[in-house]
Amino acid sequence: MASYSTNEFKGGLKVMLDGDPCAIVENEFVKPGKGQAFNRVKLRNLMTGRVWERTFKSGESLEAADVLELEMEYLYTDGEMWYFMLNDGSFEQYPVEKRALGDTEKWLKEQVVYTVTLWNDNVINVTPPNFIELEVVETDPGVKGDTAQGGSKPATLSSGAVARVPLFINEGEVLKIDTRTGEYVGRA
Amino acid sequence: MSQTDWQPTASIETLRERARLLAHTRAFFAERGVLEVETPVLGHGGSTDVHLQSLSCEAMTDAGQERLWLQTSPEFHMKRLLAAGSGPIFQLSRSFRDGEVGRRHNLEFTMLEWYRPGLDLEGMIAEVESLIRHVLPFDPGPCRHYRYRDLFRDRLGIDPLTRSLTELRDCASRHGGLDMSQEGRDDCLDLLMSLIIEPDLGQQCVAVVTDYPASQAALARHHRDAEDGSLVAARFEVYLAGLELANGYDELTDPQEQAARFADDNARRRQLGKREVAPDQRLLAALEAGLPIGSGVALGLDRLLQLALGKACVREVMAFSTSNC
């Protein structure tokens, strides 16, 4: 496997650290005018999502991580595994464990395309699209005429997520939601 | 390939400000009778400094095909002018350091370097402070002086001059979160300085650090620390907002000592498997002829402009940074 030296560390580069695949977030070159150079590096652990901050001597290297990010469509779940299909026409399916799915479970909707991260051919992470359209399955009855007051109420969506929505929203409506913040964007 | 990267990394408005501050800087020295000089960017001699990597190129000269070095600072040539009787001189010089690219570094950058024969280190510190106040459009706060060893004692509880190598390695490994058990004294100290001490220096003040370990003297004289007679370097650095701005020396004038330091640097380069750099014989000859006693300082002008203009990184005050040059 190839390896990368600190001067090649760029945002998004995938490397191995302490046995886990990580993505470089930020790489800062630190050097006293006449002294030894170091790199302060922020890396996101792709297994846990946590961001690590590490210092390396400039010129040190890390092994590349065999990580792929692929577009896949969500198919179904059998209760134990969640199944996704490659979006490239190959119909190849990938089973995903609950651990890898994490918080994305509450944003799952059939036929929507997700970004699936594979490490050594195993799925380690699933990222939903930034915006998703979901139906309201449960909420208090809508209050008419209230569009500007800015009040809100909880609404349960078809995927299982709960979002704060304006008071005028009714059950059965389809809403556009920002999956990064869980916030209501508008009616679909 | 996105083709928007032809655009400058500094806005045209910033470049106008840069030009204005450069004129301001020149006026500062003109008022003080310091002569502006221009010395070669290419030289037959490179820097032997272990942590400075010189770029070089093949050139066809009147001597035939030969290797010339891009200067890491204009120091050697300026000292030759001093030895030739130039009197006080300054230069805004393009300098090159291989491998140095980042938020506060660019492969090539503008060094403001000046020399004051007859002026002692205290006098030079005062002049650097005046220049900084002259260029900055805001008050950076009072000037505070710190001894290198006091910074380590206060912040880390260790004396960098007297603690054993093992203790320094432990301290550096612990604070840096990496294995420093094979590194030398100065590498451990550099790590602690850059990671722990530097970020806090010069917050609401101009911080001046003096009395560096003798091993970090570079081209400065040594003297004895009044406290316990430890050998320290007659050298200072100026920090502003956690940024290392300037590095000043009570200049070494002894040619034998200078030759010995070149040899030490090359011995360390051999140890580390780095390319050796032939000592600059013309500099040694100039010292032999007599370099007037005095002080010199090198200031990273792009960083000063970065602070003056409130930018987050040096490339924002450069027309084109290394990554899109």
Short mmCIF file of C-alpha atoms in Angstrom, two decimals:
data_model
loop_
_atom_site.label_atom_id
_atom_site.label_comp_id
_atom_site.label_asym_id
_atom_site.label_seq_id
_atom_site.Cartn_x
_atom_site.Cartn_y
_atom_site.Cartn_z
CA MET A 1 0.00 0.00 0.00
CA ALA A 2 1.23 3.49 -0.78
CA SER A 3 2.10 5.91 1.97
CA TYR A 4 1.91 9.67 2.20
CA SER A 5 4.41 12.07 3.71
CA THR A 6 3.28 15.02 5.89
CA ASN A 7 3.81 17.46 3.02
CA GLU A 8 1.29 15.51 0.94
CA PHE A 9 -1.40 15.64 3.66
CA LYS A 10 -4.32 17.48 2.08
CA GLY A 11 -7.93 17.80 3.21
CA GLY A 12 -9.82 14.61 2.32
CA LEU A 13 -6.75 12.35 1.98
CA LYS A 14 -7.42 8.91 3.57
CA VAL A 15 -4.71 7.46 5.78
CA MET A 16 -4.32 4.81 8.48
CA LEU A 17 -3.71 5.93 12.06
CA ASP A 18 -3.68 3.61 15.09
CA GLY A 19 -5.31 0.90 12.97
CA ASP A 20 -8.29 3.01 11.90
CA PRO A 21 -8.93 4.69 8.55
CA CYS A 22 -8.96 8.47 8.87
CA ALA A 23 -9.56 11.44 6.60
CA ILE A 24 -7.24 14.44 6.86
CA VAL A 25 -9.25 17.51 7.86
CA GLU A 26 -6.50 20.08 8.27
CA ASN A 27 -2.71 20.11 8.11
CA GLU A 28 -0.75 22.97 9.62
CA PHE A 29 2.97 23.35 9.01
CA VAL A 30 4.66 24.60 12.17
CA LYS A 31 8.31 25.62 12.25
CA PRO A 32 10.43 27.99 14.26
CA GLY A 33 12.50 30.07 11.81
CA LYS A 34 15.64 28.09 12.50
CA GLY A 35 14.27 24.96 14.09
CA GLN A 36 12.81 21.54 13.47
CA ALA A 37 9.56 21.51 11.47
CA PHE A 38 6.39 19.77 12.62
CA ASN A 39 2.92 19.27 11.22
CA ARG A 40 -0.15 19.64 13.40
CA VAL A 41 -2.77 17.53 11.74
CA LYS A 42 -6.51 17.16 12.34
CA LEU A 43 -7.87 13.82 11.19
CA ARG A 44 -11.42 12.48 11.28
CA ASN A 45 -11.58 8.86 12.34
CA LEU A 46 -13.89 7.34 9.73
CA MET A 47 -14.95 4.52 12.07
CA THR A 48 -16.10 6.77 14.92
CA GLY A 49 -16.48 10.19 13.29
CA ARG A 50 -14.28 11.70 16.03
CA VAL A 51 -11.68 14.30 15.11
CA TRP A 52 -8.15 13.63 16.36
CA GLU A 53 -5.41 16.20 16.59
CA ARG A 54 -1.89 14.83 16.18
CA THR A 55 1.58 16.26 15.77
CA PHE A 56 4.07 14.70 13.34
CA LYS A 57 7.69 15.46 12.60
CA SER A 58 7.72 16.92 9.09
CA GLY A 59 8.64 14.23 6.60
CA GLU A 60 7.05 11.38 8.58
CA SER A 61 4.55 9.34 6.63
CA LEU A 62 1.34 7.40 7.13
CA GLU A 63 0.07 4.43 5.18
CA ALA A 64 -2.74 5.16 2.74
CA ALA A 65 -6.15 3.77 3.71
CA ASP A 66 -8.02 1.73 1.12
CA VAL A 67 -11.16 3.81 1.43
CA LEU A 68 -13.75 4.35 -1.29
CA GLU A 69 -16.77 6.60 -1.26
CA LEU A 70 -19.56 5.36 -3.52
CA GLU A 71 -23.04 6.52 -4.38
CA MET A 72 -25.62 3.88 -3.42
CA GLU A 73 -29.39 3.66 -3.37
CA TYR A 74 -31.13 2.43 -0.21
CA LEU A 75 -33.23 -0.72 -0.86
CA TYR A 76 -34.66 -2.27 2.32
CA THR A 77 -33.90 -3.74 5.73
CA ASP A 78 -34.54 -7.21 7.08
CA GLY A 79 -34.27 -5.91 10.62
CA GLU A 80 -30.67 -7.04 11.03
CA MET A 81 -28.98 -5.54 8.03
CA TRP A 82 -29.71 -2.62 5.77
CA TYR A 83 -29.19 -3.16 2.04
CA PHE A 84 -27.81 -0.61 -0.41
CA MET A 85 -27.25 -0.94 -4.15
CA LEU A 86 -24.50 0.60 -6.25
CA ASN A 87 -25.85 3.44 -8.32
CA ASP A 88 -23.66 2.65 -11.34
CA GLY A 89 -26.00 0.20 -13.08
CA SER A 90 -24.16 -2.88 -11.76
CA PHE A 91 -26.99 -3.73 -9.29
CA GLU A 92 -24.30 -4.83 -6.82
CA GLN A 93 -25.67 -4.88 -3.27
CA TYR A 94 -23.93 -4.13 0.01
CA PRO A 95 -25.27 -5.14 3.43
CA VAL A 96 -24.68 -2.53 6.14
CA GLU A 97 -24.57 -3.12 9.90
CA LYS A 98 -26.36 -0.90 12.37
CA ARG A 99 -23.01 0.26 13.78
CA ALA A 100 -21.89 1.60 10.39
CA LEU A 101 -25.28 3.16 9.74
CA GLY A 102 -25.23 5.16 12.98
CA ASP A 103 -27.47 8.24 13.01
CA THR A 104 -28.23 7.89 9.32
CA GLU A 105 -30.81 5.21 10.23
CA LYS A 106 -33.35 7.92 10.94
CA TRP A 107 -32.87 9.47 7.49
CA LEU A 108 -33.40 6.32 5.41
CA LYS A 109 -35.85 6.39 2.52
CA GLU A 110 -36.11 3.91 -0.30
CA GLN A 111 -34.68 4.96 -3.67
CA VAL A 112 -32.75 7.86 -2.18
CA VAL A 113 -29.01 7.90 -2.98
CA TYR A 114 -26.53 7.92 -0.05
CA THR A 115 -22.76 8.25 0.08
CA VAL A 116 -21.41 4.95 1.37
CA THR A 117 -17.84 4.70 2.66
CA LEU A 118 -16.08 1.38 2.12
CA TRP A 119 -12.86 0.36 3.85
CA ASN A 120 -11.28 -2.88 2.62
CA ASP A 121 -14.66 -3.60 0.96
CA ASN A 122 -16.67 -3.26 4.19
CA VAL A 123 -19.14 -0.46 4.69
CA ILE A 124 -18.01 1.73 7.59
CA ASN A 125 -20.19 4.79 7.12
CA VAL A 126 -23.32 6.00 5.34
CA THR A 127 -23.91 9.72 4.78
CA PRO A 128 -27.37 10.96 3.79
CA PRO A 129 -27.84 13.66 1.13
CA ASN A 130 -27.81 17.17 2.64
CA PHE A 131 -31.50 17.59 1.89
CA ILE A 132 -34.18 14.93 1.91
CA GLU A 133 -37.94 14.99 1.32
CA LEU A 134 -39.99 13.16 3.94
CA GLU A 135 -43.66 12.81 4.84
CA VAL A 136 -45.04 13.92 8.20
CA VAL A 137 -46.60 10.86 9.86
CA GLU A 138 -47.43 12.38 13.23
CA THR A 139 -47.82 15.93 14.53
CA ASP A 140 -50.36 18.14 16.33
CA PRO A 141 -53.07 19.53 14.03
CA GLY A 142 -52.00 22.54 11.99
CA VAL A 143 -52.82 26.09 13.12
CA LYS A 144 -54.25 28.14 10.27
CA GLY A 145 -52.94 31.52 9.24
CA ASP A 146 -49.82 31.28 11.36
CA THR A 147 -47.00 31.67 8.84
CA ALA A 148 -44.98 34.52 10.23
CA GLN A 149 -45.05 34.07 13.99
CA GLY A 150 -42.22 31.58 13.98
CA GLY A 151 -43.66 29.16 16.49
CA SER A 152 -42.75 25.49 16.07
CA LYS A 153 -43.77 21.99 17.13
CA PRO A 154 -42.26 18.51 16.84
CA ALA A 155 -43.22 16.32 13.87
CA THR A 156 -42.39 12.66 13.34
CA LEU A 157 -41.29 11.96 9.77
CA SER A 158 -41.72 8.78 7.72
CA SER A 159 -38.08 7.81 8.25
CA GLY A 160 -38.43 7.97 12.02
CA ALA A 161 -36.64 11.29 12.54
CA VAL A 162 -38.33 14.01 14.59
CA ALA A 163 -37.95 17.58 13.32
CA ARG A 164 -39.14 21.00 14.59
CA VAL A 165 -41.64 22.30 12.03
CA PRO A 166 -43.83 25.43 11.82
CA LEU A 167 -47.24 25.29 13.49
CA PHE A 168 -49.18 25.31 10.19
CA ILE A 169 -47.84 21.92 9.04
CA ASN A 170 -50.27 18.96 8.91
CA GLU A 171 -49.87 15.19 8.87
CA GLY A 172 -49.46 13.83 5.36
CA GLU A 173 -47.48 16.82 4.07
CA VAL A 174 -44.09 16.21 2.44
CA LEU A 175 -41.30 18.43 3.81
CA LYS A 176 -37.74 19.24 2.77
CA ILE A 177 -35.37 18.69 5.71
CA ASP A 178 -31.67 19.49 6.13
CA THR A 179 -30.14 16.20 7.38
CA ARG A 180 -27.01 17.94 8.74
CA THR A 181 -28.98 20.01 11.24
CA GLY A 182 -32.33 18.17 11.29
CA GLU A 183 -34.03 21.47 10.48
CA TYR A 184 -37.13 22.12 8.43
CA VAL A 185 -36.35 23.91 5.16
CA GLY A 186 -39.77 24.13 3.52
CA ARG A 187 -42.66 22.25 1.96
CA ALA A 188 -41.49 19.93 -0.81
CA MET B 1 -9.01 20.83 -13.26
CA SER B 2 -10.71 24.01 -12.18
CA GLN B 3 -9.30 26.94 -14.03
CA THR B 4 -10.05 29.64 -11.52
CA ASP B 5 -6.62 29.21 -9.89
CA TRP B 6 -5.07 31.77 -12.21
CA GLN B 7 -6.51 34.39 -9.86
CA PRO B 8 -4.16 36.13 -7.38
CA THR B 9 -4.20 34.92 -3.77
CA ALA B 10 -4.29 38.52 -2.52
CA SER B 11 -7.01 40.91 -3.61
CA ILE B 12 -5.95 43.91 -5.70
CA GLU B 13 -7.04 46.10 -2.79
CA THR B 14 -4.67 44.17 -0.47
CA LEU B 15 -1.84 44.59 -2.99
CA ARG B 16 -2.41 48.35 -2.96
CA GLU B 17 -2.17 48.26 0.86
CA ARG B 18 0.95 46.14 0.59
CA ALA B 19 2.59 48.67 -1.72
CA ARG B 20 1.68 51.48 0.66
CA LEU B 21 3.18 49.64 3.67
CA LEU B 22 6.34 48.82 1.72
CA ALA B 23 6.78 52.52 0.94
CA HIS B 24 6.16 53.23 4.63
CA THR B 25 8.86 50.72 5.59
CA ARG B 26 11.38 52.29 3.21
CA ALA B 27 10.58 55.73 4.65
CA PHE B 28 11.30 54.42 8.15
CA PHE B 29 14.85 53.50 7.16
CA ALA B 30 15.42 56.56 4.97
CA GLU B 31 14.63 58.78 7.97
CA ARG B 32 17.23 56.91 10.02
CA GLY B 33 19.95 57.08 7.39
CA VAL B 34 19.97 53.33 6.73
CA LEU B 35 20.99 52.59 3.16
CA GLU B 36 18.78 50.37 1.01
CA VAL B 37 20.78 47.68 -0.79
CA GLU B 38 20.00 44.88 -3.19
CA THR B 39 22.09 41.71 -3.07
CA PRO B 40 21.88 38.58 -5.25
CA VAL B 41 19.14 36.03 -4.80
CA LEU B 42 21.54 33.44 -6.27
CA GLY B 43 24.85 32.81 -4.54
CA HIS B 44 27.78 30.41 -4.68
CA GLY B 45 27.24 29.71 -0.98
CA GLY B 46 24.11 28.20 0.58
CA SER B 47 22.94 28.00 4.18
CA THR B 48 24.52 25.22 6.23
CA ASP B 49 21.77 25.55 8.87
CA VAL B 50 20.49 22.04 9.58
CA HIS B 51 16.83 23.07 9.48
CA LEU B 52 17.01 25.31 6.42
CA GLN B 53 16.95 23.56 3.06
CA SER B 54 18.30 25.70 0.24
CA LEU B 55 17.03 25.39 -3.29
CA SER B 56 19.66 25.38 -5.99
CA CYS B 57 19.92 25.59 -9.72
CA GLU B 58 22.39 24.83 -12.47
CA ALA B 59 23.62 27.95 -14.18
CA MET B 60 25.90 28.75 -17.08
CA THR B 61 28.21 31.54 -15.94
CA ASP B 62 31.56 32.93 -16.98
CA ALA B 63 33.00 30.04 -14.95
CA GLY B 64 31.05 27.50 -16.99
CA GLN B 65 28.29 25.21 -15.72
CA GLU B 66 27.99 25.58 -11.96
CA ARG B 67 25.59 25.16 -9.07
CA LEU B 68 24.16 28.32 -7.51
CA TRP B 69 22.04 28.51 -4.36
CA LEU B 70 18.85 30.49 -3.87
CA GLN B 71 19.48 32.43 -0.67
CA THR B 72 17.51 31.49 2.47
CA SER B 73 18.17 35.07 3.64
CA PRO B 74 20.40 37.88 2.33
CA GLU B 75 22.64 37.57 5.41
CA PHE B 76 25.93 36.46 3.83
CA HIS B 77 25.94 39.06 1.09
CA MET B 78 24.89 41.84 3.45
CA LYS B 79 27.68 40.96 5.87
CA ARG B 80 30.14 41.19 3.01
CA LEU B 81 28.87 44.72 2.36
CA LEU B 82 29.28 45.57 6.07
CA ALA B 83 32.86 44.26 6.01
CA ALA B 84 33.46 46.45 2.95
CA GLY B 85 32.43 49.52 4.98
CA SER B 86 28.80 50.04 3.90
CA GLY B 87 27.65 51.30 7.29
CA PRO B 88 24.01 50.62 8.31
CA ILE B 89 22.07 48.84 5.54
CA PHE B 90 18.63 47.32 4.98
CA GLN B 91 17.09 45.17 2.29
CA LEU B 92 13.69 43.91 1.22
CA SER B 93 14.81 40.63 -0.24
CA ARG B 94 13.13 37.64 -1.77
CA SER B 95 14.24 34.56 0.21
CA PHE B 96 13.66 30.86 -0.48
CA ARG B 97 13.33 27.89 1.88
CA ASP B 98 12.57 24.49 0.44
CA GLY B 99 9.67 22.54 1.96
CA GLU B 100 8.24 25.48 3.88
CA VAL B 101 4.64 25.88 2.76
CA GLY B 102 1.66 26.45 5.02
CA ARG B 103 -0.60 29.01 6.59
CA ARG B 104 2.37 31.05 7.84
CA HIS B 105 4.98 29.91 5.33
CA ASN B 106 5.53 30.21 1.60
CA LEU B 107 8.42 28.71 -0.36
CA GLU B 108 9.55 32.21 -1.34
CA PHE B 109 8.84 35.20 0.84
CA THR B 110 9.99 38.74 1.49
CA MET B 111 12.59 39.16 4.20
CA LEU B 112 13.19 42.58 5.66
CA GLU B 113 16.75 42.36 6.92
CA TRP B 114 18.87 45.11 8.37
CA TYR B 115 22.24 45.64 10.06
CA ARG B 116 23.37 48.32 12.48
CA PRO B 117 27.12 48.48 13.09
CA GLY B 118 27.83 49.70 16.61
CA LEU B 119 24.31 49.08 17.91
CA ASP B 120 23.87 46.60 20.77
CA LEU B 121 21.07 44.05 21.06
CA GLU B 122 18.93 46.28 23.32
CA GLY B 123 19.18 49.10 20.82
CA MET B 124 18.21 46.76 18.00
CA ILE B 125 15.20 45.42 19.93
CA ALA B 126 14.03 49.02 20.40
CA GLU B 127 14.38 49.71 16.68
CA VAL B 128 12.44 46.57 15.71
CA GLU B 129 9.69 47.64 18.08
CA SER B 130 9.62 51.12 16.48
CA LEU B 131 9.38 49.64 13.00
CA ILE B 132 6.50 47.35 14.03
CA ARG B 133 4.63 50.32 15.52
CA HIS B 134 5.40 52.36 12.40
CA VAL B 135 3.90 49.73 10.07
CA LEU B 136 0.93 48.46 12.07
CA PRO B 137 -2.22 50.58 11.75
CA PHE B 138 -3.18 49.68 15.35
CA ASP B 139 -1.51 49.69 18.76
CA PRO B 140 -0.13 46.19 19.41
CA GLY B 141 0.15 46.89 23.14
CA PRO B 142 3.21 47.23 25.35
CA CYS B 143 6.55 45.53 24.68
CA ARG B 144 7.30 42.64 27.05
CA HIS B 145 10.65 40.93 27.45
CA TYR B 146 11.05 37.26 28.38
CA ARG B 147 14.10 35.11 28.80
CA TYR B 148 13.81 31.81 26.90
CA ARG B 149 14.47 29.77 30.03
CA ASP B 150 11.86 31.69 32.06
CA LEU B 151 9.17 30.94 29.46
CA PHE B 152 9.86 27.21 29.84
CA ARG B 153 9.99 27.42 33.62
CA ASP B 154 6.70 29.33 33.87
CA ARG B 155 4.79 27.39 31.28
CA LEU B 156 6.23 23.89 31.57
CA GLY B 157 8.07 23.83 34.87
CA ILE B 158 11.41 22.86 33.32
CA ASP B 159 14.68 24.69 32.84
CA PRO B 160 15.59 24.18 29.17
CA LEU B 161 19.27 24.91 29.82
CA THR B 162 19.94 22.54 32.71
CA ARG B 163 17.45 19.66 32.48
CA SER B 164 18.72 16.31 31.18
CA LEU B 165 18.01 15.18 27.64
CA THR B 166 15.77 12.38 29.00
CA GLU B 167 13.63 14.88 30.88
CA LEU B 168 13.31 17.10 27.81
CA ARG B 169 12.35 14.10 25.66
CA ASP B 170 9.69 13.02 28.17
CA CYS B 171 8.30 16.52 28.40
CA ALA B 172 8.18 16.92 24.59
CA SER B 173 6.63 13.48 24.04
CA ARG B 174 3.99 14.12 26.68
CA HIS B 175 2.99 17.59 25.48
CA GLY B 176 3.31 16.84 21.76
CA GLY B 177 1.58 13.45 21.88
CA LEU B 178 4.30 11.86 19.72
CA ASP B 179 7.45 9.86 20.26
CA MET B 180 10.38 12.22 20.81
CA SER B 181 12.58 9.65 22.61
CA GLN B 182 15.18 9.62 19.81
CA GLU B 183 15.33 13.38 19.24
CA GLY B 184 18.02 15.85 20.28
CA ARG B 185 17.73 18.64 22.87
CA ASP B 186 16.95 21.38 20.37
CA ASP B 187 14.32 19.35 18.52
CA CYS B 188 12.52 18.73 21.83
CA LEU B 189 12.75 22.42 22.74
CA ASP B 190 11.56 23.47 19.26
CA LEU B 191 8.50 21.25 19.61
CA LEU B 192 7.62 22.67 23.02
CA MET B 193 8.27 26.21 21.83
CA SER B 194 6.07 25.87 18.72
CA LEU B 195 3.24 23.90 20.27
CA ILE B 196 2.94 25.13 23.81
CA ILE B 197 4.70 28.46 24.28
CA GLU B 198 4.50 30.30 20.95
CA PRO B 199 0.68 30.41 20.55
CA ASP B 200 0.40 32.55 23.72
CA LEU B 201 3.26 34.91 22.90
CA GLY B 202 2.47 38.47 21.86
CA GLN B 203 -1.23 38.43 22.71
CA GLN B 204 -2.05 42.11 23.29
CA CYS B 205 1.68 42.87 23.45
CA VAL B 206 4.90 42.76 21.49
CA ALA B 207 6.78 39.81 23.00
CA VAL B 208 10.57 39.77 22.84
CA VAL B 209 12.31 36.51 23.76
CA THR B 210 16.02 36.64 24.61
CA ASP B 211 18.87 34.42 25.78
CA TYR B 212 18.28 31.31 23.66
CA PRO B 213 20.20 28.10 24.37
CA ALA B 214 23.77 28.37 23.06
CA SER B 215 23.09 25.46 20.68
CA GLN B 216 20.51 27.66 18.92
CA ALA B 217 22.87 30.58 18.40
CA ALA B 218 23.10 30.17 14.60
CA LEU B 219 25.16 33.27 13.69
CA ALA B 220 24.91 35.07 17.04
CA ARG B 221 27.56 35.47 19.71
CA HIS B 222 27.47 33.50 22.94
CA HIS B 223 27.51 35.01 26.40
CA ARG B 224 27.14 33.77 29.97
CA ASP B 225 23.76 33.93 31.66
CA ALA B 226 24.13 36.16 34.75
CA GLU B 227 22.03 33.73 36.80
CA ASP B 228 24.27 30.66 36.79
CA GLY B 229 26.86 31.14 34.06
CA SER B 230 25.04 28.89 31.53
CA LEU B 231 26.15 29.64 27.99
CA VAL B 232 23.35 31.37 26.05
CA ALA B 233 22.98 32.94 22.62
CA ALA B 234 22.98 36.74 22.27
CA ARG B 235 19.90 36.52 20.13
CA PHE B 236 16.28 37.67 20.30
CA GLU B 237 13.00 36.87 18.62
CA VAL B 238 9.91 39.02 18.36
CA TYR B 239 6.42 37.52 18.49
CA LEU B 240 3.10 39.14 17.78
CA ALA B 241 -0.27 37.40 18.08
CA GLY B 242 1.48 34.02 18.40
CA LEU B 243 3.40 34.63 15.18
CA GLU B 244 7.20 34.59 15.01
CA LEU B 245 8.06 37.87 13.29
CA ALA B 246 11.74 38.66 13.66
CA ASN B 247 15.02 37.07 14.63
CA GLY B 248 17.93 39.28 15.73
CA TYR B 249 21.56 38.63 16.56
CA ASP B 250 24.48 40.25 18.20
CA GLU B 251 26.42 39.23 15.13
CA LEU B 252 29.22 36.74 15.29
CA THR B 253 32.34 38.41 13.88
CA ASP B 254 35.00 35.80 14.67
CA PRO B 255 35.96 33.93 11.46
CA GLN B 256 37.35 30.88 13.31
CA GLU B 257 34.18 30.50 15.37
CA GLN B 258 32.08 30.99 12.22
CA ALA B 259 34.04 28.30 10.36
CA ALA B 260 33.64 25.95 13.34
CA ARG B 261 29.85 26.47 13.34
CA PHE B 262 29.67 25.76 9.60
CA ALA B 263 31.59 22.53 10.25
CA ASP B 264 29.26 21.58 13.16
CA ASP B 265 26.22 22.17 10.97
CA ASN B 266 27.62 19.92 8.27
CA ALA B 267 28.53 17.23 10.81
CA ARG B 268 24.88 17.23 11.97
CA ARG B 269 23.71 17.19 8.35
CA ARG B 270 25.81 14.06 7.77
CA GLN B 271 24.31 12.43 10.89
CA LEU B 272 20.78 13.17 9.68
CA GLY B 273 21.51 12.03 6.13
CA LYS B 274 21.00 15.53 4.75
CA ARG B 275 23.00 17.01 1.90
CA GLU B 276 26.08 18.90 3.09
CA VAL B 277 26.47 22.52 2.03
CA ALA B 278 29.88 23.93 1.25
CA PRO B 279 30.73 26.77 3.69
CA ASP B 280 30.67 30.19 2.07
CA GLN B 281 34.36 30.98 1.75
CA ARG B 282 33.75 34.59 0.70
CA LEU B 283 31.79 35.22 3.91
CA LEU B 284 34.65 33.74 5.95
CA ALA B 285 37.12 35.93 4.06
CA ALA B 286 34.96 38.99 4.78
CA LEU B 287 34.93 38.14 8.51
CA GLU B 288 38.70 37.72 8.30
CA ALA B 289 38.95 41.23 6.82
CA GLY B 290 36.79 42.51 9.69
CA LEU B 291 33.04 42.67 10.23
CA PRO B 292 32.14 45.66 12.42
CA ILE B 293 30.63 44.66 15.76
CA GLY B 294 26.90 45.27 15.78
CA SER B 295 23.44 43.82 15.48
CA GLY B 296 21.35 42.48 12.66
CA VAL B 297 17.77 41.36 12.36
CA ALA B 298 15.62 39.48 9.84
CA LEU B 299 11.90 40.12 9.84
CA GLY B 300 9.28 38.15 7.90
CA LEU B 301 7.65 41.06 6.13
CA ASP B 302 4.70 39.08 4.75
CA ARG B 303 3.74 38.07 8.27
CA LEU B 304 3.91 41.66 9.49
CA LEU B 305 1.68 42.71 6.57
CA GLN B 306 -0.65 39.81 7.33
CA LEU B 307 -1.10 41.14 10.87
CA ALA B 308 -1.31 44.76 9.70
CA LEU B 309 -4.08 43.90 7.25
CA GLY B 310 -5.88 41.42 9.49
CA LYS B 311 -5.45 38.40 7.22
CA ALA B 312 -5.48 34.77 8.33
CA CYS B 313 -2.52 33.52 6.30
CA VAL B 314 0.51 34.85 4.43
CA ARG B 315 -0.78 33.88 0.99
CA GLU B 316 -3.54 36.48 1.40
CA VAL B 317 -0.93 39.25 1.24
CA MET B 318 1.02 37.71 -1.67
CA ALA B 319 0.07 38.20 -5.31
CA PHE B 320 0.52 34.48 -5.96
CA SER B 321 1.37 31.86 -3.35
CA THR B 322 3.53 28.79 -4.00
CA SER B 323 0.48 26.59 -4.62
CA ASN B 324 -0.74 28.70 -7.55
CA CYS B 325 2.48 30.29 -8.76
#
